[in-house]
Short mmCIF file of C-alpha atoms in Angstrom, two decimals:
data_model
loop_
_atom_site.label_atom_id
_atom_site.label_comp_id
_atom_site.label_asym_id
_atom_site.label_seq_id
_atom_site.Cartn_x
_atom_site.Cartn_y
_atom_site.Cartn_z
CA UNK A 1192 -8.80 158.23 105.99
CA UNK A 1193 -11.72 158.76 102.46
CA UNK A 1194 -13.17 155.50 104.45
CA UNK A 1195 -14.15 157.64 107.55
CA UNK A 1196 -17.76 159.24 108.16
CA UNK A 1197 -16.66 163.20 108.49
CA UNK A 1198 -19.47 165.27 110.65
CA UNK A 1199 -20.13 169.15 110.67
CA UNK A 1200 -19.70 171.80 113.72
CA UNK A 1201 -22.59 172.66 115.49
CA UNK A 1202 -21.72 176.02 115.22
CA UNK A 1203 -20.02 178.61 112.55
CA UNK A 1204 -17.62 179.78 115.02
CA UNK A 1205 -15.55 179.59 117.59
CA UNK A 1206 -13.75 180.65 120.37
CA UNK A 1207 -10.36 178.40 119.73
CA UNK A 1208 -10.46 175.93 117.20
CA UNK A 1209 -7.73 173.29 118.21
CA UNK A 1210 -6.44 171.18 115.40
CA UNK A 1211 -5.41 167.64 115.96
CA UNK A 1212 -7.91 166.23 119.19
CA UNK A 1213 -4.84 163.68 120.45
CA UNK A 1214 -2.33 164.37 123.49
CA UNK A 1215 -1.59 167.62 123.56
CA UNK A 1216 -5.36 168.42 121.73
CA UNK A 1217 -7.14 167.29 124.24
CA UNK A 1218 -4.86 168.27 127.12
CA UNK A 1219 -5.15 172.17 126.51
CA UNK A 1220 -8.62 172.25 125.63
CA UNK A 1221 -9.46 169.91 128.67
CA UNK A 1222 -7.23 172.49 130.25
CA UNK A 1223 -9.14 175.97 129.28
CA UNK A 1224 -11.74 174.39 130.54
CA UNK A 1225 -10.62 173.79 134.10
CA UNK A 1226 -8.46 177.28 134.16
CA UNK A 1227 -12.10 179.55 133.56
CA UNK A 1228 -12.06 180.21 129.62
CA UNK A 1229 -16.18 180.42 128.67
CA UNK A 1230 -15.30 180.87 125.19
CA UNK A 1231 -16.90 177.88 122.68
CA UNK A 1232 -14.26 175.33 122.23
CA UNK A 1233 -14.04 172.90 118.96
CA UNK A 1234 -11.50 169.81 118.39
CA UNK A 1235 -11.10 169.08 114.78
CA UNK A 1236 -9.84 165.39 114.66
CA UNK A 1237 -9.02 163.67 110.84
CA UNK A 1238 -9.10 160.08 112.87
CA UNK A 1239 -11.12 159.33 115.52
CA UNK A 1240 -10.18 155.97 115.80
CA UNK A 1241 -6.68 157.99 117.26
CA UNK A 1242 -5.58 154.25 116.01
CA UNK A 1243 -2.09 156.33 113.91
CA UNK A 1244 -1.34 158.91 115.79
CA UNK A 1245 2.02 159.38 117.98
CA UNK A 1246 -0.52 158.69 120.92
CA UNK A 1247 -1.48 155.57 120.15
CA UNK A 1248 2.27 153.80 118.95
CA UNK A 1249 4.08 156.63 122.06
CA UNK A 1250 6.16 153.78 124.64
CA UNK A 1251 4.59 155.98 127.38
CA UNK A 1252 7.91 156.69 129.64
CA UNK A 1253 8.66 159.27 131.73
CA UNK A 1254 12.10 161.20 132.66
CA UNK A 1255 13.53 164.10 134.83
CA UNK A 1256 16.71 163.19 132.94
CA UNK A 1257 16.95 166.54 131.76
CA UNK A 1258 19.52 169.12 131.07
CA UNK A 1259 17.67 171.96 131.21
CA UNK A 1260 15.50 172.57 134.06
CA UNK A 1261 12.21 173.32 132.60
CA UNK A 1262 12.39 170.64 130.86
CA UNK A 1263 12.90 168.40 134.49
CA UNK A 1264 10.20 170.70 135.92
CA UNK A 1265 7.30 170.60 132.80
CA UNK A 1266 8.43 166.29 134.07
CA UNK A 1267 8.26 166.61 137.63
CA UNK A 1268 4.55 168.09 137.38
CA UNK A 1269 4.18 165.48 134.62
CA UNK A 1270 4.60 162.70 137.11
CA UNK A 1271 2.38 164.38 140.04
CA UNK A 1272 -0.24 165.23 137.54
CA UNK A 1273 -0.47 161.14 135.96
CA UNK A 1274 0.34 159.79 140.34
CA UNK A 1275 -2.28 161.94 141.47
CA UNK A 1276 -5.07 162.17 138.87
CA UNK A 1277 -7.69 162.11 140.40
CA UNK A 1278 -7.02 165.33 142.28
CA UNK A 1279 -6.06 166.66 139.43
CA UNK A 1280 -9.33 165.97 137.89
CA UNK A 1281 -11.58 167.52 140.63
CA UNK A 1282 -11.32 164.32 142.60
CA UNK A 1283 -13.84 162.20 140.98
CA UNK A 1284 -14.02 158.91 141.75
CA UNK A 1285 -14.17 157.42 138.28
CA UNK A 1286 -10.69 158.77 137.46
CA UNK A 1287 -8.15 156.77 138.03
CA UNK A 1288 -4.42 157.40 139.68
CA UNK A 1289 -1.89 156.05 137.98
CA UNK A 1290 0.69 154.80 139.41
CA UNK A 1291 4.54 155.11 137.37
CA UNK A 1292 6.88 152.06 137.08
CA UNK A 1293 9.54 153.51 138.47
CA UNK A 1294 12.07 151.46 136.78
CA UNK A 1295 14.26 154.71 136.56
CA UNK A 1296 16.14 155.74 133.04
CA UNK A 1297 19.92 154.13 132.58
CA UNK A 1298 22.01 156.22 130.48
CA UNK A 1299 25.89 155.34 129.94
CA UNK A 1300 28.55 156.52 128.85
CA UNK A 1301 31.21 154.95 126.75
CA UNK A 1302 33.85 157.94 126.60
CA UNK A 1303 34.12 161.33 129.62
CA UNK A 1304 32.97 163.45 127.96
CA UNK A 1305 30.10 161.24 127.95
CA UNK A 1306 30.36 161.23 131.67
CA UNK A 1307 30.50 164.61 131.62
CA UNK A 1308 27.99 165.20 130.63
CA UNK A 1309 25.82 163.16 132.70
CA UNK A 1310 27.73 164.31 135.46
CA UNK A 1311 26.62 167.65 134.07
CA UNK A 1312 23.52 167.16 134.57
CA UNK A 1313 22.99 165.18 137.29
CA UNK A 1314 23.79 168.09 139.12
CA UNK A 1315 20.97 169.64 137.41
CA UNK A 1316 17.98 167.80 138.40
CA UNK A 1317 19.87 167.05 141.81
CA UNK A 1318 19.41 170.94 142.30
CA UNK A 1319 15.64 170.84 141.05
CA UNK A 1320 14.51 167.81 143.51
CA UNK A 1321 15.37 164.74 141.41
CA UNK A 1322 16.61 161.26 142.50
CA UNK A 1323 18.91 160.79 140.06
CA UNK A 1324 22.44 159.66 141.06
CA UNK A 1325 25.82 159.61 138.87
CA UNK A 1326 27.32 156.18 138.70
CA UNK A 1327 30.51 154.51 138.38
CA UNK A 1328 30.86 151.23 136.21
CA UNK A 1329 31.27 149.60 139.45
CA UNK A 1330 28.28 150.98 140.91
CA UNK A 1331 26.57 149.93 138.25
CA UNK A 1332 27.51 146.81 137.99
CA UNK A 1333 26.51 146.13 141.42
CA UNK A 1334 23.01 147.51 141.20
CA UNK A 1335 22.35 145.66 137.92
CA UNK A 1336 25.23 142.62 137.93
CA UNK A 1337 23.56 141.59 133.96
CA UNK A 1338 25.07 144.43 132.28
CA UNK A 1339 28.07 144.05 129.88
CA UNK A 1340 30.37 146.90 131.08
CA UNK A 1341 33.25 146.86 129.28
CA UNK A 1342 33.05 149.49 127.69
CA UNK A 1343 30.99 152.23 129.96
CA UNK A 1344 33.03 154.07 131.93
CA UNK A 1345 30.16 155.75 133.84
CA UNK A 1346 26.23 156.03 134.16
CA UNK A 1347 22.80 158.15 134.96
CA UNK A 1348 20.08 156.71 137.36
CA UNK A 1349 17.00 157.92 139.12
CA UNK A 1350 14.16 155.50 140.32
CA UNK A 1351 11.83 157.93 141.64
CA UNK A 1352 9.09 158.93 140.29
CA UNK A 1353 11.26 157.64 136.46
CA UNK A 1354 9.57 154.92 134.04
CA UNK A 1355 6.94 153.82 132.85
CA UNK A 1356 3.41 154.91 133.62
CA UNK A 1357 -0.16 154.36 131.42
CA UNK A 1358 -0.65 157.70 129.00
CA UNK A 1359 -3.72 156.23 126.91
CA UNK A 1360 -5.41 156.19 130.29
CA UNK A 1361 -4.24 160.32 130.24
CA UNK A 1362 -4.84 160.86 127.07
CA UNK A 1363 -9.02 159.82 127.34
CA UNK A 1364 -9.51 161.08 130.51
CA UNK A 1365 -8.31 164.13 128.91
CA UNK A 1366 -10.59 164.24 125.94
CA UNK A 1367 -13.32 162.85 128.04
CA UNK A 1368 -13.60 165.60 129.97
CA UNK A 1369 -13.01 168.19 127.48
CA UNK A 1370 -16.09 166.43 126.39
CA UNK A 1371 -17.69 166.65 129.46
CA UNK A 1372 -16.95 169.95 130.05
CA UNK A 1373 -18.69 171.76 126.81
CA UNK A 1374 -15.70 171.22 123.97
CA UNK A 1375 -16.82 169.57 121.21
CA UNK A 1376 -15.37 167.29 118.22
CA UNK A 1377 -15.61 166.92 114.97
CA UNK A 1378 -14.52 163.72 112.63
CA UNK A 1379 -12.91 166.00 110.06
CA UNK A 1380 -10.04 167.93 107.99
CA UNK A 1381 -8.50 171.26 108.26
CA UNK A 1382 -7.98 171.58 104.55
CA UNK A 1383 -7.21 175.91 103.90
CA UNK A 1384 -6.93 178.58 106.69
CA UNK A 1385 -7.93 182.00 105.71
CA UNK A 1386 -6.49 184.90 106.72
CA UNK A 1387 -7.28 188.66 107.06
CA UNK A 1388 -5.55 190.94 104.35
CA UNK A 1389 -3.09 191.47 106.32
CA UNK A 1390 -1.76 188.22 107.03
CA UNK A 1391 -1.42 188.83 110.48
CA UNK A 1392 -4.22 186.58 111.93
CA UNK A 1393 -5.99 183.14 110.99
CA UNK A 1394 -9.75 184.41 110.14
CA UNK A 1395 -11.39 180.74 109.44
CA UNK A 1396 -10.77 177.37 108.64
CA UNK A 1397 -12.50 175.54 105.98
CA UNK A 1398 -13.50 171.42 106.65
CA UNK A 1399 -13.42 168.18 103.85
CA UNK A 1400 -16.71 168.93 104.28
CA UNK A 1401 -16.59 172.16 102.64
CA UNK A 1402 -17.42 174.94 105.84
CA UNK A 1403 -15.60 177.41 106.83
CA UNK A 1404 -15.68 178.53 110.66
CA UNK A 1405 -14.40 181.47 111.56
CA UNK A 1406 -12.40 181.50 114.95
CA UNK A 1407 -11.12 183.41 116.50
CA UNK A 1408 -7.32 181.43 118.05
CA UNK A 1409 -6.08 178.40 116.46
CA UNK A 1410 -3.85 175.61 117.62
CA UNK A 1411 -1.58 173.08 116.22
CA UNK A 1412 -1.69 170.28 117.38
CA UNK A 1413 -1.09 168.20 114.42
CA UNK A 1414 1.33 166.36 115.94
CA UNK A 1415 3.96 164.97 113.06
CA UNK A 1416 1.35 166.77 110.64
CA UNK A 1417 2.01 170.39 111.90
CA UNK A 1418 3.97 171.52 109.16
CA UNK A 1419 0.90 171.09 106.63
CA UNK A 1420 -0.87 172.91 108.91
CA UNK A 1421 1.28 176.05 109.40
CA UNK A 1422 1.73 175.90 105.54
CA UNK A 1423 -1.65 176.76 105.65
CA UNK A 1424 -0.95 180.13 107.65
CA UNK A 1425 2.43 180.86 105.30
CA UNK A 1426 4.26 179.88 108.42
CA UNK A 1427 7.45 177.28 107.57
CA UNK A 1428 7.30 175.10 110.53
CA UNK A 1429 10.80 172.58 111.13
CA UNK A 1430 8.87 169.95 112.71
CA UNK A 1431 8.71 166.08 110.72
CA UNK A 1432 7.56 163.13 110.68
CA UNK A 1433 10.10 160.92 111.38
CA UNK A 1434 9.86 157.09 112.10
CA UNK A 1435 10.69 154.93 115.01
CA UNK A 1436 10.74 151.39 115.81
CA UNK A 1437 9.71 149.26 118.86
CA UNK A 1438 9.97 145.69 119.84
CA UNK A 1439 8.67 143.75 122.21
CA UNK A 1440 10.75 140.49 123.01
CA UNK A 1441 11.16 137.30 125.33
CA UNK A 1442 13.35 136.17 126.70
CA UNK A 1443 15.28 132.68 127.28
CA UNK A 1444 16.57 133.64 130.31
CA UNK A 1445 14.63 135.89 131.94
CA UNK A 1446 16.60 138.97 134.43
CA UNK A 1447 15.74 138.71 138.71
CA UNK A 1448 15.50 142.47 138.95
CA UNK A 1449 13.67 145.23 136.51
CA UNK A 1450 15.61 146.19 133.49
CA UNK A 1451 15.93 149.66 133.69
CA UNK A 1452 15.06 151.88 130.48
CA UNK A 1453 18.98 151.55 128.89
CA UNK A 1454 20.47 154.14 126.50
CA UNK A 1455 22.84 153.12 125.77
CA UNK A 1456 25.96 154.78 122.95
CA UNK A 1457 24.97 152.95 120.47
CA UNK A 1458 21.18 154.45 120.03
CA UNK A 1459 19.05 151.31 121.03
CA UNK A 1460 17.01 151.58 124.20
CA UNK A 1461 15.68 148.76 125.84
CA UNK A 1462 13.47 147.87 129.26
CA UNK A 1463 11.23 145.65 131.52
CA UNK A 1464 7.44 145.44 129.76
CA UNK A 1465 5.82 143.33 132.11
CA UNK A 1466 6.08 140.19 131.60
CA UNK A 1467 9.06 141.01 128.59
CA UNK A 1468 10.97 143.42 127.45
CA UNK A 1469 11.31 146.37 125.02
CA UNK A 1470 13.42 147.35 122.87
CA UNK A 1471 13.31 150.29 120.51
CA UNK A 1472 15.49 152.95 117.97
CA UNK A 1473 15.87 155.25 115.25
CA UNK A 1474 16.72 154.36 111.82
CA UNK A 1475 20.28 155.09 110.72
CA UNK A 1476 18.36 156.84 107.85
CA UNK A 1477 16.52 159.06 109.96
CA UNK A 1478 14.74 160.71 107.06
CA UNK A 1479 11.79 162.34 107.32
CA UNK A 1480 8.82 160.11 105.92
CA UNK A 1481 5.27 160.08 104.41
CA UNK A 1482 3.06 161.16 107.61
CA UNK A 1483 0.83 157.87 106.51
CA UNK A 1484 4.22 155.26 105.92
CA UNK A 1485 4.52 153.25 108.64
CA UNK A 1486 6.05 150.10 107.12
CA UNK A 1487 7.99 148.26 109.02
CA UNK A 1488 12.35 147.61 108.81
CA UNK A 1489 12.76 143.98 109.86
CA UNK A 1490 16.23 144.65 108.68
CA UNK A 1491 16.78 146.64 112.23
CA UNK A 1492 15.14 144.11 114.97
CA UNK A 1493 18.34 141.76 113.20
CA UNK A 1494 21.05 143.87 111.95
CA UNK A 1495 21.27 146.21 114.50
CA UNK A 1496 18.67 145.84 117.86
CA UNK A 1497 19.73 142.58 118.77
CA UNK A 1498 23.94 142.80 118.50
CA UNK A 1499 23.36 145.58 120.96
CA UNK A 1500 20.98 144.35 123.45
CA UNK A 1501 22.81 140.61 122.68
CA UNK A 1502 26.42 142.82 123.67
CA UNK A 1503 24.65 144.93 126.60
CA UNK A 1504 22.62 142.15 128.23
CA UNK A 1505 24.63 138.34 128.02
CA UNK A 1506 21.24 136.56 128.65
CA UNK A 1507 19.33 138.22 125.65
CA UNK A 1508 21.58 136.22 123.79
CA UNK A 1509 18.47 133.93 123.86
CA UNK A 1510 15.50 135.72 122.94
CA UNK A 1511 12.14 135.69 120.81
CA UNK A 1512 10.46 138.33 118.63
CA UNK A 1513 6.77 138.81 119.76
CA UNK A 1514 6.22 142.23 118.33
CA UNK A 1515 6.75 144.86 117.01
CA UNK A 1516 5.69 148.24 115.07
CA UNK A 1517 6.38 151.62 113.46
CA UNK A 1518 5.43 154.75 115.50
CA UNK A 1519 6.25 159.01 114.15
CA UNK A 1520 8.02 161.10 116.36
CA UNK A 1521 7.07 164.73 115.28
CA UNK A 1522 11.33 165.68 115.03
CA UNK A 1523 12.13 168.96 115.67
CA UNK A 1524 14.79 169.18 113.43
CA UNK A 1525 15.93 173.48 114.49
CA UNK A 1526 16.53 171.81 118.72
CA UNK A 1527 14.74 169.19 119.35
CA UNK A 1528 12.39 170.14 122.26
CA UNK A 1529 8.86 172.02 121.98
CA UNK A 1530 7.59 174.78 119.86
CA UNK A 1531 4.69 176.52 121.59
CA UNK A 1532 3.20 180.09 122.09
CA UNK A 1533 1.76 182.23 119.23
CA UNK A 1534 3.55 183.54 115.72
CA UNK A 1535 4.97 186.61 116.70
CA UNK A 1536 3.35 188.35 112.99
CA UNK A 1537 0.11 185.52 113.01
CA UNK A 1538 -0.42 186.26 116.75
CA UNK A 1539 -4.25 183.72 117.06
CA UNK A 1540 -1.85 181.29 115.57
CA UNK A 1541 -1.08 179.24 118.85
CA UNK A 1542 1.71 176.71 118.41
CA UNK A 1543 1.92 173.01 120.57
CA UNK A 1544 4.61 171.11 118.23
CA UNK A 1545 7.74 169.14 117.43
CA UNK A 1546 8.01 167.48 120.70
CA UNK A 1547 11.11 164.89 119.26
CA UNK A 1548 10.24 161.87 121.29
CA UNK A 1549 9.05 163.66 125.01
CA UNK A 1550 5.23 164.85 124.03
CA UNK A 1551 3.70 162.24 125.96
CA UNK A 1552 5.45 163.04 129.61
CA UNK A 1553 5.18 166.52 129.11
CA UNK A 1554 1.45 167.04 127.80
CA UNK A 1555 0.18 167.84 131.59
CA UNK A 1556 2.62 171.22 132.05
CA UNK A 1557 2.06 171.95 128.27
CA UNK A 1558 -1.54 171.24 127.87
CA UNK A 1559 -1.55 173.66 131.19
CA UNK A 1560 0.76 176.21 130.35
CA UNK A 1561 -0.89 176.65 126.55
CA UNK A 1562 -4.42 177.01 128.15
CA UNK A 1563 -3.08 179.62 130.42
CA UNK A 1564 -1.50 181.50 127.79
CA UNK A 1565 -4.74 181.97 125.54
CA UNK A 1566 -5.89 182.70 128.92
CA UNK A 1567 -4.73 185.39 130.14
CA UNK A 1568 -1.79 186.28 127.43
CA UNK A 1569 1.38 184.78 129.69
CA UNK A 1570 2.06 182.19 131.68
CA UNK A 1571 0.67 181.84 135.69
CA UNK A 1572 2.43 178.28 136.14
CA UNK A 1573 6.36 177.27 134.34
CA UNK A 1574 7.73 180.09 132.31
CA UNK A 1575 7.32 178.13 129.37
CA UNK A 1576 8.97 181.14 127.36
CA UNK A 1577 11.88 179.25 125.99
CA UNK A 1578 10.11 176.87 123.97
CA UNK A 1579 8.25 179.81 121.88
CA UNK A 1580 9.00 180.23 117.75
CA UNK A 1581 10.89 183.08 118.06
CA UNK A 1582 13.74 181.31 119.13
CA UNK A 1583 13.44 179.89 115.46
CA UNK A 1584 13.13 182.81 113.75
CA UNK A 1585 16.41 184.24 115.65
CA UNK A 1586 18.72 180.82 114.91
CA UNK A 1587 19.35 180.69 118.98
CA UNK A 1588 18.06 177.15 119.57
CA UNK A 1589 17.01 175.62 123.11
CA UNK A 1590 20.69 174.01 124.38
CA UNK A 1591 19.21 170.29 125.72
CA UNK A 1592 21.70 167.73 125.27
CA UNK A 1593 19.71 164.68 126.93
CA UNK A 1594 17.73 163.93 123.37
CA UNK A 1595 16.72 159.78 122.71
#
């Protein structure tokens, strides 16, 4: 980071300062400009190349297959936003409408207990209008004969608005749109927060270039670094960077149809990726890492991923690794769901954190909701109160069974 040239902000006070300018910082900033906020907005981003942020390393997938209705609704709005982005962005002819490659998620169950969880989740999704089917192993085999399902009893699959989309383009237009509507972005880093005497308000942020900038509200959109930012306000936040490994491979014997984003009971997932295929997984020792640690572990491909691929899809016995990378989940260790809203005591400190891998697909709805909370003090579209920080202090986790 020392090689970057930081820039100072134009003003010494802002109504909203967003710490982090990737998908969430830019989504919230853009939605503020769309929903009538007339104050001054500053986005502070430590790496304006965005090369190492979670947004840059995402696999850009979207699903409605959650077990909690609000998560289903969030992703349904995300699918609508992506596919009708030009309309949502004021019918600007330069804005593209993006397709969703709807090969769907295929959740596989190897026990009756897992199958029952999938059946219950399918009912929740159906109640929300999602197209998820609960399928027997025979039904899956008929639709996708390439699977080995000897150890599988059931699965869930949805071919409607569920699969891959171009998340990088969505981010790019959030950022462009925010800047076009007057949001100021600076390449800088927040090094400290100034609190009022009672510790109930953040009054300013100190930047790496030395300025202390006054603020009305602060939004923590720092991704895997969110806990470091919260600590500056004296707030413990259960979010940590955890590595996630992605592998792109070619198959000597290509499948005759799309490979759904298959969630194997082993924890490995795989899907079609154009002419190639993509797979990913967490490490077996899934611990917090330094947010600058992107070191690969080549043994994971050989020892964990490839054996699962060859078992689940026998045609993948002859494959060749062509690319790999490491990204970070902003992992919520409390319940693996978003942490939103104002802090109950530091009332102008707003959370947009802890998405644990769902973040990109949830950005349109949660960016909108966070902007509503800032402007109106409450939600005007989807009620996101169940994600508020209060639940952590109360020890009341948000229950979502469909965590990958």
